[in-house]
mmCIF file with all atom_site columns, C-alpha atoms in Angstrom:
data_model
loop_
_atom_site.group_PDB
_atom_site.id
_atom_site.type_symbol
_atom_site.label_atom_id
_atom_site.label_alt_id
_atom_site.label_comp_id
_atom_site.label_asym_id
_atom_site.label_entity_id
_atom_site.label_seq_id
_atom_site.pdbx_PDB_ins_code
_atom_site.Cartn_x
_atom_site.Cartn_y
_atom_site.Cartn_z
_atom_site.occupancy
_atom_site.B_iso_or_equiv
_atom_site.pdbx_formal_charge
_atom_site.auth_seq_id
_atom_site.auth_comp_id
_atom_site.auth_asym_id
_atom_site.auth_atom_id
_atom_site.pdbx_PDB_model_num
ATOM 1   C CA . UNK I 1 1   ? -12.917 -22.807 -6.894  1.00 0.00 ? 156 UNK I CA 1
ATOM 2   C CA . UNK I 1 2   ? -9.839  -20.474 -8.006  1.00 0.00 ? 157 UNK I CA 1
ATOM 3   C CA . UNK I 1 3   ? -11.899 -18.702 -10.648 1.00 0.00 ? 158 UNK I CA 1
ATOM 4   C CA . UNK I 1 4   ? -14.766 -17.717 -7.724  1.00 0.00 ? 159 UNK I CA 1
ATOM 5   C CA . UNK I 1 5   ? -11.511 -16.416 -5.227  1.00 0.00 ? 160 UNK I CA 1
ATOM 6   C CA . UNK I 1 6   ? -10.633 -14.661 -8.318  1.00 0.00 ? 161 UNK I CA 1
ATOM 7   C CA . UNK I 1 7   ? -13.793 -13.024 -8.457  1.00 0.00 ? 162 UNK I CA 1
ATOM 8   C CA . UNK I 1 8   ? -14.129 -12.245 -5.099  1.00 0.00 ? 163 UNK I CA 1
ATOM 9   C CA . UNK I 1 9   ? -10.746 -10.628 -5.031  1.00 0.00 ? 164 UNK I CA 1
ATOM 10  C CA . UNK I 1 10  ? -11.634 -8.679  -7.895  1.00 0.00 ? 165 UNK I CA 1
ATOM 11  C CA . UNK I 1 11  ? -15.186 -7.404  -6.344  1.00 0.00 ? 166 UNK I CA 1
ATOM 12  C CA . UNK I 1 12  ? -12.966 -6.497  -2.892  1.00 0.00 ? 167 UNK I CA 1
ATOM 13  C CA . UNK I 1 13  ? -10.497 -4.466  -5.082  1.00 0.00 ? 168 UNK I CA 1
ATOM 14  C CA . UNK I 1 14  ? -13.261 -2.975  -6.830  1.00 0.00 ? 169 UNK I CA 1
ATOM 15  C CA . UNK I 1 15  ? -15.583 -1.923  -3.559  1.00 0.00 ? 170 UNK I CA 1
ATOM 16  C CA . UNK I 1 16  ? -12.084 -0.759  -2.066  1.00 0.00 ? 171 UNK I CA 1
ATOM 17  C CA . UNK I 1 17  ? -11.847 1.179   -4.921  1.00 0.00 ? 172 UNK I CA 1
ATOM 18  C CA . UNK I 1 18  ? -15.274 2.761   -5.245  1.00 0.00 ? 173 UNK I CA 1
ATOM 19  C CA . UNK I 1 19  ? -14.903 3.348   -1.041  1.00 0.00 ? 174 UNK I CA 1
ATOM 20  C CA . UNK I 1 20  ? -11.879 5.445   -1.709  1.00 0.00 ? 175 UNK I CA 1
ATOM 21  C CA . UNK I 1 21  ? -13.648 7.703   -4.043  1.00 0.00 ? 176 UNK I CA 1
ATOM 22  C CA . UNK I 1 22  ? -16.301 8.356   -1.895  1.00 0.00 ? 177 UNK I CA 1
ATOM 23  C CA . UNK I 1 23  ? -13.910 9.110   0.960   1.00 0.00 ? 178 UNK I CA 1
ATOM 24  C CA . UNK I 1 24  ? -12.324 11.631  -1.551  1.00 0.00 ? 179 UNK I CA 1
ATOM 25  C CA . UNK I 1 25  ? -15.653 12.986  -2.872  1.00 0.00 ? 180 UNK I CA 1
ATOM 26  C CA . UNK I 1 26  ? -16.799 13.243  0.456   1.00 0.00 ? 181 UNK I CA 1
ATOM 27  C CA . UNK I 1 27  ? -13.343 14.847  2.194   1.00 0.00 ? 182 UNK I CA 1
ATOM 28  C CA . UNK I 1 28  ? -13.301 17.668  -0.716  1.00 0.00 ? 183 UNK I CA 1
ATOM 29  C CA . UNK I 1 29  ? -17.145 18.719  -0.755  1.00 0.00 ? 184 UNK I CA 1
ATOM 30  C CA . UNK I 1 30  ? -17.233 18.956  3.282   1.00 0.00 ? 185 UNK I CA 1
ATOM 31  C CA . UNK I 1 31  ? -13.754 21.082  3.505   1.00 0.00 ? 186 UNK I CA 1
ATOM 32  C CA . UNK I 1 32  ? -13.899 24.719  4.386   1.00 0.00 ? 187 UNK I CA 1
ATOM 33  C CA . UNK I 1 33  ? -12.930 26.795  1.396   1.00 0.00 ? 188 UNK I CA 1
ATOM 34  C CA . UNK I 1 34  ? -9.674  28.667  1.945   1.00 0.00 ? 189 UNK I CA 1
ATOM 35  C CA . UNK I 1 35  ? -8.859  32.456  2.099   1.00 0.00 ? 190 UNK I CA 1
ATOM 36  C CA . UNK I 1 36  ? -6.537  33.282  -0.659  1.00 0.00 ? 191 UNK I CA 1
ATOM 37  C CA . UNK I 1 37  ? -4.319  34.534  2.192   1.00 0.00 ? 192 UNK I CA 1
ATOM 38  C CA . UNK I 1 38  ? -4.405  31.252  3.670   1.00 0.00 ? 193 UNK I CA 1
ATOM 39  C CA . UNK I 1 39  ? -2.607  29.885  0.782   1.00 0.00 ? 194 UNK I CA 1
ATOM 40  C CA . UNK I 1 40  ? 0.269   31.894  1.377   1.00 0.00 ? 195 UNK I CA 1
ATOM 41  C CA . UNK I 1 41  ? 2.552   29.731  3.510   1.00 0.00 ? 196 UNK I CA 1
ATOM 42  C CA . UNK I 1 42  ? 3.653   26.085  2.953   1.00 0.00 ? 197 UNK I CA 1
ATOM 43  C CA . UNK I 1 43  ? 2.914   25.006  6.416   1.00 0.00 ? 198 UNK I CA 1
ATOM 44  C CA . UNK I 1 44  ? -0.774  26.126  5.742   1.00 0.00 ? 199 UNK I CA 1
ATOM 45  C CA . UNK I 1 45  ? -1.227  24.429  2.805   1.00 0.00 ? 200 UNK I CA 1
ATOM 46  C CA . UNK I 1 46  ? 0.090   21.371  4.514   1.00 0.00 ? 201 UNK I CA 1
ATOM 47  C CA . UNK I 1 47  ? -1.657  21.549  6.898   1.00 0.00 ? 202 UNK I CA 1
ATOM 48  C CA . UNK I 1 48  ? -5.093  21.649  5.476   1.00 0.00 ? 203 UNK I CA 1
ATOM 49  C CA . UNK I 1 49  ? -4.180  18.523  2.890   1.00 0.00 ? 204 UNK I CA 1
ATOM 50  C CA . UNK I 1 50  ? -3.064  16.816  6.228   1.00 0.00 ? 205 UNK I CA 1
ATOM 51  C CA . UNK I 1 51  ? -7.128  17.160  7.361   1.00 0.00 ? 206 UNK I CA 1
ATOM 52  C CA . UNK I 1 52  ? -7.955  14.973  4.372   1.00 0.00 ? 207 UNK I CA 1
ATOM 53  C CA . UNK I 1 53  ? -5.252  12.787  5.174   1.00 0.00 ? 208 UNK I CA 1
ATOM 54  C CA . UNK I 1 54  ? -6.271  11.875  8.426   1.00 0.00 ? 209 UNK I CA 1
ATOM 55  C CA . UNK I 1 55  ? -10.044 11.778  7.666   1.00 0.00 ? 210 UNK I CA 1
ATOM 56  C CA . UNK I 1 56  ? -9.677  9.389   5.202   1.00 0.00 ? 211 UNK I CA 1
ATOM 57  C CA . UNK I 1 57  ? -7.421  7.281   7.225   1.00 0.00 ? 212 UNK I CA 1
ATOM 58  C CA . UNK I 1 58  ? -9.842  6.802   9.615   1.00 0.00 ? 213 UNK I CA 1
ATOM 59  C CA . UNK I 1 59  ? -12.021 5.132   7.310   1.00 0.00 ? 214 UNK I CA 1
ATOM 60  C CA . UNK I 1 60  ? -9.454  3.229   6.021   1.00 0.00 ? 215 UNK I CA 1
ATOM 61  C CA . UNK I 1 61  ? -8.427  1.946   9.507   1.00 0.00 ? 216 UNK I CA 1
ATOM 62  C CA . UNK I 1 62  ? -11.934 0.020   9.586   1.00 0.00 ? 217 UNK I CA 1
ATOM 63  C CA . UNK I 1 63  ? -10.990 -2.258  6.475   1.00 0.00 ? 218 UNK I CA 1
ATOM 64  C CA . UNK I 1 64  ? -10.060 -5.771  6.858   1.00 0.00 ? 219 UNK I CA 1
ATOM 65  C CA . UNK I 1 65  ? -8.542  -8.028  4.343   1.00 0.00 ? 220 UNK I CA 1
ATOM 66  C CA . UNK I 1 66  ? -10.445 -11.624 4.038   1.00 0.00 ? 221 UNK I CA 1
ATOM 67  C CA . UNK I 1 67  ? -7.315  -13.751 2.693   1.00 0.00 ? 222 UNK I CA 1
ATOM 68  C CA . UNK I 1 68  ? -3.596  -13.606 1.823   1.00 0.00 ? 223 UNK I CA 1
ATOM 69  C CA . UNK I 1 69  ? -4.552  -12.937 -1.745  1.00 0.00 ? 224 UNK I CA 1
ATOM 70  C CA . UNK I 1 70  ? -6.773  -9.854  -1.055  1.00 0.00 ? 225 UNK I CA 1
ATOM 71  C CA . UNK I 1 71  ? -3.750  -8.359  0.797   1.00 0.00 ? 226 UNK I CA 1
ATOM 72  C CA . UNK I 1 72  ? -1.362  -9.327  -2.178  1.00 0.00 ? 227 UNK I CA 1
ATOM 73  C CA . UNK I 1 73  ? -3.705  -7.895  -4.783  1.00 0.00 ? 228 UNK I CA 1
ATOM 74  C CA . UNK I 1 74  ? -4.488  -4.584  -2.861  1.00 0.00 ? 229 UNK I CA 1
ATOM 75  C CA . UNK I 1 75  ? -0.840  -3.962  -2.751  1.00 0.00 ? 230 UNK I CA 1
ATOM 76  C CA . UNK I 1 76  ? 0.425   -4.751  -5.857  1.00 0.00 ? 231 UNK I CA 1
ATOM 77  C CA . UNK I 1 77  ? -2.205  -2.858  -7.097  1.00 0.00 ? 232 UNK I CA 1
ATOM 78  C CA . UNK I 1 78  ? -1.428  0.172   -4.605  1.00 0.00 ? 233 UNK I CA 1
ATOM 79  C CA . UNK I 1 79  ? 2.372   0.189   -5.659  1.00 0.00 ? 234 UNK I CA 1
ATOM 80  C CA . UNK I 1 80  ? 1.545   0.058   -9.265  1.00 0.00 ? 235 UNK I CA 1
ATOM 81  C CA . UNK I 1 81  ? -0.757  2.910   -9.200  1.00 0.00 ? 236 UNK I CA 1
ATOM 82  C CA . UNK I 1 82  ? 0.992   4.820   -6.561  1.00 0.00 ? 237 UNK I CA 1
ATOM 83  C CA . UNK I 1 83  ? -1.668  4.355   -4.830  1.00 0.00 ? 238 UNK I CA 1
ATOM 84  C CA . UNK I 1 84  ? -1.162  4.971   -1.000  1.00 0.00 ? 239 UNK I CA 1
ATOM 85  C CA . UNK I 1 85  ? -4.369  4.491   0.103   1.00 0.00 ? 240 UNK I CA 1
ATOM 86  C CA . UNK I 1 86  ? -4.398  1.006   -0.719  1.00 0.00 ? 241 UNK I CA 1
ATOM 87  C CA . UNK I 1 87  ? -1.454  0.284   0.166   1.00 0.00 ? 242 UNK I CA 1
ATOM 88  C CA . UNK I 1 88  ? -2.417  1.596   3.908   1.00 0.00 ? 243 UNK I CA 1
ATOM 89  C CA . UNK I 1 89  ? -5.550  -0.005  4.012   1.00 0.00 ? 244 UNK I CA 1
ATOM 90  C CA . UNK I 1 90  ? -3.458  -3.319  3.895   1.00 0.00 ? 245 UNK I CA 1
ATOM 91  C CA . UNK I 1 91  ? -0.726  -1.943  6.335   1.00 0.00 ? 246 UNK I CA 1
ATOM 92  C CA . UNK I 1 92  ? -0.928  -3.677  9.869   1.00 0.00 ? 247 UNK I CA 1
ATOM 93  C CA . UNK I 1 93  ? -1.324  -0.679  12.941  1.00 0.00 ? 248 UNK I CA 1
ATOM 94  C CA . UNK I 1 94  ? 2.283   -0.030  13.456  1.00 0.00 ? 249 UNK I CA 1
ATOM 95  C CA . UNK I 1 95  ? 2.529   0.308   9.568   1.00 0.00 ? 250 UNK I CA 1
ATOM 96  C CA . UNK I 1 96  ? 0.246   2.451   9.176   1.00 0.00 ? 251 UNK I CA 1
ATOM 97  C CA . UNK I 1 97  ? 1.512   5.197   11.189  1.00 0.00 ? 252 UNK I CA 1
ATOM 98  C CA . UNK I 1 98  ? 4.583   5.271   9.332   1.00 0.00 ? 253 UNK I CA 1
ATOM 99  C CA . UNK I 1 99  ? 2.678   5.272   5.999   1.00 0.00 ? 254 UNK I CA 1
ATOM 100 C CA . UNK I 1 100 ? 0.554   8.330   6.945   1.00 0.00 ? 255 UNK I CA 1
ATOM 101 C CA . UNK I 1 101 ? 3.598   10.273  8.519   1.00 0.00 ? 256 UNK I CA 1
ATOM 102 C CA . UNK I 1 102 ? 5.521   10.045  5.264   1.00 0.00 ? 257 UNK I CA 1
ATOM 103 C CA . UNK I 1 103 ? 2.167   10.747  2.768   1.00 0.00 ? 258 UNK I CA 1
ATOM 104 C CA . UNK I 1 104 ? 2.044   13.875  4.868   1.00 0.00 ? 259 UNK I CA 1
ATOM 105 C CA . UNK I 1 105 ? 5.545   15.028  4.318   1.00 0.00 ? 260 UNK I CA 1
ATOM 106 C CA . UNK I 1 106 ? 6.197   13.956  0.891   1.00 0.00 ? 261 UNK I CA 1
ATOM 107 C CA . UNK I 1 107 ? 3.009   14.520  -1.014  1.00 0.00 ? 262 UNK I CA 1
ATOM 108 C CA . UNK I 1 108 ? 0.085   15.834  1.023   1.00 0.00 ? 263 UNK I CA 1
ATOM 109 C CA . UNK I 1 109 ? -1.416  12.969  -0.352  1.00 0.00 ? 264 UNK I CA 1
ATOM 110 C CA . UNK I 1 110 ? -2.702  9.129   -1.047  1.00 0.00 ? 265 UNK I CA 1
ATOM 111 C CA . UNK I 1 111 ? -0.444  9.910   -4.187  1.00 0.00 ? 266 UNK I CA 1
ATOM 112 C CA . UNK I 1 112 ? 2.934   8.036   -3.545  1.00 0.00 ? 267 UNK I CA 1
ATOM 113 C CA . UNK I 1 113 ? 4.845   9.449   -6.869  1.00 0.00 ? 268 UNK I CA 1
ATOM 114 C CA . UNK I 1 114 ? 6.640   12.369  -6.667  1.00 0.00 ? 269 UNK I CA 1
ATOM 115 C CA . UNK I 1 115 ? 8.677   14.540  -8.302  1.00 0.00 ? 270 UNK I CA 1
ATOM 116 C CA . UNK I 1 116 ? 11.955  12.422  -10.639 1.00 0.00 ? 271 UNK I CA 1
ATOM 117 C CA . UNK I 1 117 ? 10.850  9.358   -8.824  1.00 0.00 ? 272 UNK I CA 1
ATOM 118 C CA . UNK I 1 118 ? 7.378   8.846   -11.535 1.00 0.00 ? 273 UNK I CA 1
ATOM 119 C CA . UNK I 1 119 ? 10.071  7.273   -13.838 1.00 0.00 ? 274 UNK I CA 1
ATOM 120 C CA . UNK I 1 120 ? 10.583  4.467   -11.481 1.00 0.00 ? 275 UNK I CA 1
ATOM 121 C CA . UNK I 1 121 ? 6.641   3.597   -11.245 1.00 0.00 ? 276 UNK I CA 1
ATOM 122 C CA . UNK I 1 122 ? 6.189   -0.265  -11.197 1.00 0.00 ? 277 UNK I CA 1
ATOM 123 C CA . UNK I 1 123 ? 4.843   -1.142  -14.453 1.00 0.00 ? 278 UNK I CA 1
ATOM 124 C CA . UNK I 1 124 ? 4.630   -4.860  -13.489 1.00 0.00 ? 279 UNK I CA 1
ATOM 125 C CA . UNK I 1 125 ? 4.589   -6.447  -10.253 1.00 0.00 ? 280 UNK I CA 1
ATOM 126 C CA . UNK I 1 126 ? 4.448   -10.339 -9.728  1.00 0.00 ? 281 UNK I CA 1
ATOM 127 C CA . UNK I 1 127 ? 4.530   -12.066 -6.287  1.00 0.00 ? 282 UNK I CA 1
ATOM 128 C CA . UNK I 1 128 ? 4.697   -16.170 -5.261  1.00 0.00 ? 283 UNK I CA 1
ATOM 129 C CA . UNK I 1 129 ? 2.051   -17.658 -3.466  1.00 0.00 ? 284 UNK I CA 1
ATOM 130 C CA . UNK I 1 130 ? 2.769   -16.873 0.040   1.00 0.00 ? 285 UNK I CA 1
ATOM 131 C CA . UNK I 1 131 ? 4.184   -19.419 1.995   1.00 0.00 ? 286 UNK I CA 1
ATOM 132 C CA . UNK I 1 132 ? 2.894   -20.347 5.494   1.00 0.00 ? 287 UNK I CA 1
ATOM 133 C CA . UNK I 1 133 ? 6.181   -19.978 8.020   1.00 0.00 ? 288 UNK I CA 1
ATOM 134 C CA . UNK I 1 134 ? 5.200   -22.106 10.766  1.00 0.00 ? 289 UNK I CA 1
ATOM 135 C CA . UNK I 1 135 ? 7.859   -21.174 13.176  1.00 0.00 ? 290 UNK I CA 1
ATOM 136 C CA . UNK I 1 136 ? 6.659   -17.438 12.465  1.00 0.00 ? 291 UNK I CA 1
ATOM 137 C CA . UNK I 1 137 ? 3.317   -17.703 11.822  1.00 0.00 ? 292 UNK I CA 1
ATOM 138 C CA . UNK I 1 138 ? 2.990   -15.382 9.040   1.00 0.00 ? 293 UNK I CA 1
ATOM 139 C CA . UNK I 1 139 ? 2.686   -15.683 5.550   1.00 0.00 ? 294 UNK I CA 1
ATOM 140 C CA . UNK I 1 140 ? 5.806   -14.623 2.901   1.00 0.00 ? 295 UNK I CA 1
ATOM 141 C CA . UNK I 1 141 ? 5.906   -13.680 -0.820  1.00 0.00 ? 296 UNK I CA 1
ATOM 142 C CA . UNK I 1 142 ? 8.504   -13.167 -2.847  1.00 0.00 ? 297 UNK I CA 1
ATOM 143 C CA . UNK I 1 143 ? 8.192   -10.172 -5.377  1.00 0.00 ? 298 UNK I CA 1
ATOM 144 C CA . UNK I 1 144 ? 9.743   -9.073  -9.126  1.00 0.00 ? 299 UNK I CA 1
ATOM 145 C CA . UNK I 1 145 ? 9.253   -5.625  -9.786  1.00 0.00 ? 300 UNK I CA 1
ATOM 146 C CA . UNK I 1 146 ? 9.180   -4.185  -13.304 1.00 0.00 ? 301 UNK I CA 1
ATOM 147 C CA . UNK I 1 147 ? 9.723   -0.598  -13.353 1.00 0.00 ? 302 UNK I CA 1
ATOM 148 C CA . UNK I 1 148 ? 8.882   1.368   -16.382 1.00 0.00 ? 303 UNK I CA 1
ATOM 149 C CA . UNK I 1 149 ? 12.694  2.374   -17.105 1.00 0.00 ? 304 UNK I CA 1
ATOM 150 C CA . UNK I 1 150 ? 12.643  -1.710  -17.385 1.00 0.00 ? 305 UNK I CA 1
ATOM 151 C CA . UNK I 1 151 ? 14.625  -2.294  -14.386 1.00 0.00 ? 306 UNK I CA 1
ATOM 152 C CA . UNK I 1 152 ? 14.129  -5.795  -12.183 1.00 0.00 ? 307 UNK I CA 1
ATOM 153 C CA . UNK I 1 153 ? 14.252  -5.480  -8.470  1.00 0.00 ? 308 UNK I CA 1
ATOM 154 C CA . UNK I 1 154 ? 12.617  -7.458  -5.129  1.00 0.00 ? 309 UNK I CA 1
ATOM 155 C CA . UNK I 1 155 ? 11.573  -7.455  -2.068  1.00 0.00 ? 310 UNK I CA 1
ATOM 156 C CA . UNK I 1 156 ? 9.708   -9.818  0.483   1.00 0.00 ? 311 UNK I CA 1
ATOM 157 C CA . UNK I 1 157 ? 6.048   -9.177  1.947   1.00 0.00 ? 312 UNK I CA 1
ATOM 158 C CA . UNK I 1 158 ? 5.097   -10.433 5.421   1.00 0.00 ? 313 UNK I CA 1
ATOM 159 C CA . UNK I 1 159 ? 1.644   -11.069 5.945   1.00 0.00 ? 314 UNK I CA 1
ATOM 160 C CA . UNK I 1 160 ? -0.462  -11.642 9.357   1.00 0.00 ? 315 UNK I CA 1
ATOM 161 C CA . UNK I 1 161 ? -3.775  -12.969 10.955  1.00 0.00 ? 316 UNK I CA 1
ATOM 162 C CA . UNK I 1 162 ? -4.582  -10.031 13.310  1.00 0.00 ? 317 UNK I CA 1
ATOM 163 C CA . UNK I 1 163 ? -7.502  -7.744  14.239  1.00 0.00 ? 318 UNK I CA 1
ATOM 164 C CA . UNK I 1 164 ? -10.278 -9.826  12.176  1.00 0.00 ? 319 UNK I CA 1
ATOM 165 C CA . UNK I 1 165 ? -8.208  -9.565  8.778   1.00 0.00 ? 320 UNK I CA 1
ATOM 166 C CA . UNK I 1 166 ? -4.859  -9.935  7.359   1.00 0.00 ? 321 UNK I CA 1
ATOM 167 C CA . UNK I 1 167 ? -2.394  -7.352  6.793   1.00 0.00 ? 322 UNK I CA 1
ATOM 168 C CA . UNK I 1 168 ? 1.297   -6.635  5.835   1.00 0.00 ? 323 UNK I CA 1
ATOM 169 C CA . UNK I 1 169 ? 3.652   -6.561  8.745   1.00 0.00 ? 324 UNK I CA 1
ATOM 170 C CA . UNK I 1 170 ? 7.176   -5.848  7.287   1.00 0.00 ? 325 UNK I CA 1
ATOM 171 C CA . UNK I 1 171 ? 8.228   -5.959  3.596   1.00 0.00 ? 326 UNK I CA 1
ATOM 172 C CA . UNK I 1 172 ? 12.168  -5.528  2.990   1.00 0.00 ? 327 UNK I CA 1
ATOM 173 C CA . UNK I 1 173 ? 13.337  -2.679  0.724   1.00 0.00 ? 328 UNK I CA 1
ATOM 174 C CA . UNK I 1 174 ? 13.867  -3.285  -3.004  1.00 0.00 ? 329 UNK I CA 1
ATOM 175 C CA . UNK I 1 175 ? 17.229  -4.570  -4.101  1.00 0.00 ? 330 UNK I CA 1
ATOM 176 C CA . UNK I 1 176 ? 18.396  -5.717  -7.550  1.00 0.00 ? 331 UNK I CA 1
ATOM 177 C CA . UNK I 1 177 ? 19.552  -9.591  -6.658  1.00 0.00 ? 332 UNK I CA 1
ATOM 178 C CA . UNK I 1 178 ? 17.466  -12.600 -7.134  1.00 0.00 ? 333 UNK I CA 1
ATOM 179 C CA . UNK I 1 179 ? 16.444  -14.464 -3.613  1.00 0.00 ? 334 UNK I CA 1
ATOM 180 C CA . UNK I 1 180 ? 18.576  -16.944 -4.455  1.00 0.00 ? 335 UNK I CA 1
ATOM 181 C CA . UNK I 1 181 ? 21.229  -14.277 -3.538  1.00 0.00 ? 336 UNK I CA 1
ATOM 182 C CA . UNK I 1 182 ? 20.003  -14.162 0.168   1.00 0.00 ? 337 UNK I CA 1
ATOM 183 C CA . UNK I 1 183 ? 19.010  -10.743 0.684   1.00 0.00 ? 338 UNK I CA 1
ATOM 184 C CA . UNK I 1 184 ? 15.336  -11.435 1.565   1.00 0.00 ? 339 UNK I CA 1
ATOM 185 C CA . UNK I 1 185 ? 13.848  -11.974 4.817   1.00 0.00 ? 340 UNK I CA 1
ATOM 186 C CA . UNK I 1 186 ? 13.850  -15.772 5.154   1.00 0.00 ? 341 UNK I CA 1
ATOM 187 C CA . UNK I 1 187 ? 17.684  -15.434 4.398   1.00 0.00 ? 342 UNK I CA 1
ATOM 188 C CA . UNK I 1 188 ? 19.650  -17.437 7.403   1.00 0.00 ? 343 UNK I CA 1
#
């Protein structure tokens, strides 16, 4: 029974995948060509990666994760990559907004590396099984980050039930101590 989730996780990442593509493929063969003297200011140039952006977000918005798992893969794989399009596809609504916002002043794009911070790419990401919080009724996973300069660090992933699929509500920023330290989000 694991191996066929396994498989099916595998075939969402890999449909999510090939959908993100075509969203690209499609975005950059339907925008207008621009003027050379279009190019000339910043804000321009912003402002028409911003278009594909937004387009592509909307198709991304329609995407629903099936399990816990799905969510956990699509992430890790998103963060690993630097990825941001995964990443927001498995972003609950209020999320989401955030995640665009900062893909449009940062890099004009699904690309989340930038600049000095490539070095500190996760190489390696490992999360728990999420456990079920019954009081909260969402879903948390702990998570080790490997980072290619070979540094450890963690954070915690929320996970809920809403709008026909599951999707990350909150995850804490990355800090260096175990969660036996009590940083995390179940801390009391």
């Amino acid at each position: 029974m694991k191996k066929k989730k396994k498989n099916f996780a595998a075939i969402c990442v890999i449909a999510v995948a090939v959908c993100l593509v075509l969203v690209i493929v499609v975005a950059i063969a339907t925008r207008t060509p621009l003027k050379k003297s279009d190019i000339s200011s910043d804000e321009a140039m912003q402002q028409f990666w911003n278009i594909d952006l937004d387009a592509s977000a909307e198709v991304l918005d329609g995407f629903r994760a099936q399990s816990v798992e799905e969510v956990m893969q699509l992430w890790s794989q998103g963060k690993k990559q630097g990825n941001g399009a995964l990443i927001y596809a498995v972003y609950s609504s209020d999320k989401k907004g955030y995640l665009l916002q900062q893909m449009k002043n940062t890099t004009g794009s699904w690309n989340m590396y930038y600049g000095e911070y490539e070095a500190n790419k996760p190489l390696d990401l490992k999360y728990t099984d999420p456990i079920y919080d019954k009081e909260s009724k969402q879903y948390i996973s702990d998570v080790t980050i490997l980072s290619q300069t070979g540094q450890t660090s963690y954070c915690q992933v929320i996970i809920v039930q809403t709008d026909g699929g599951y999707f990350i509500s909150d995850e804490t920023a990355e800090y260096t101590n175990d969660f036996s330290e009590s940083e995390g989000i179940l801390a009391e």
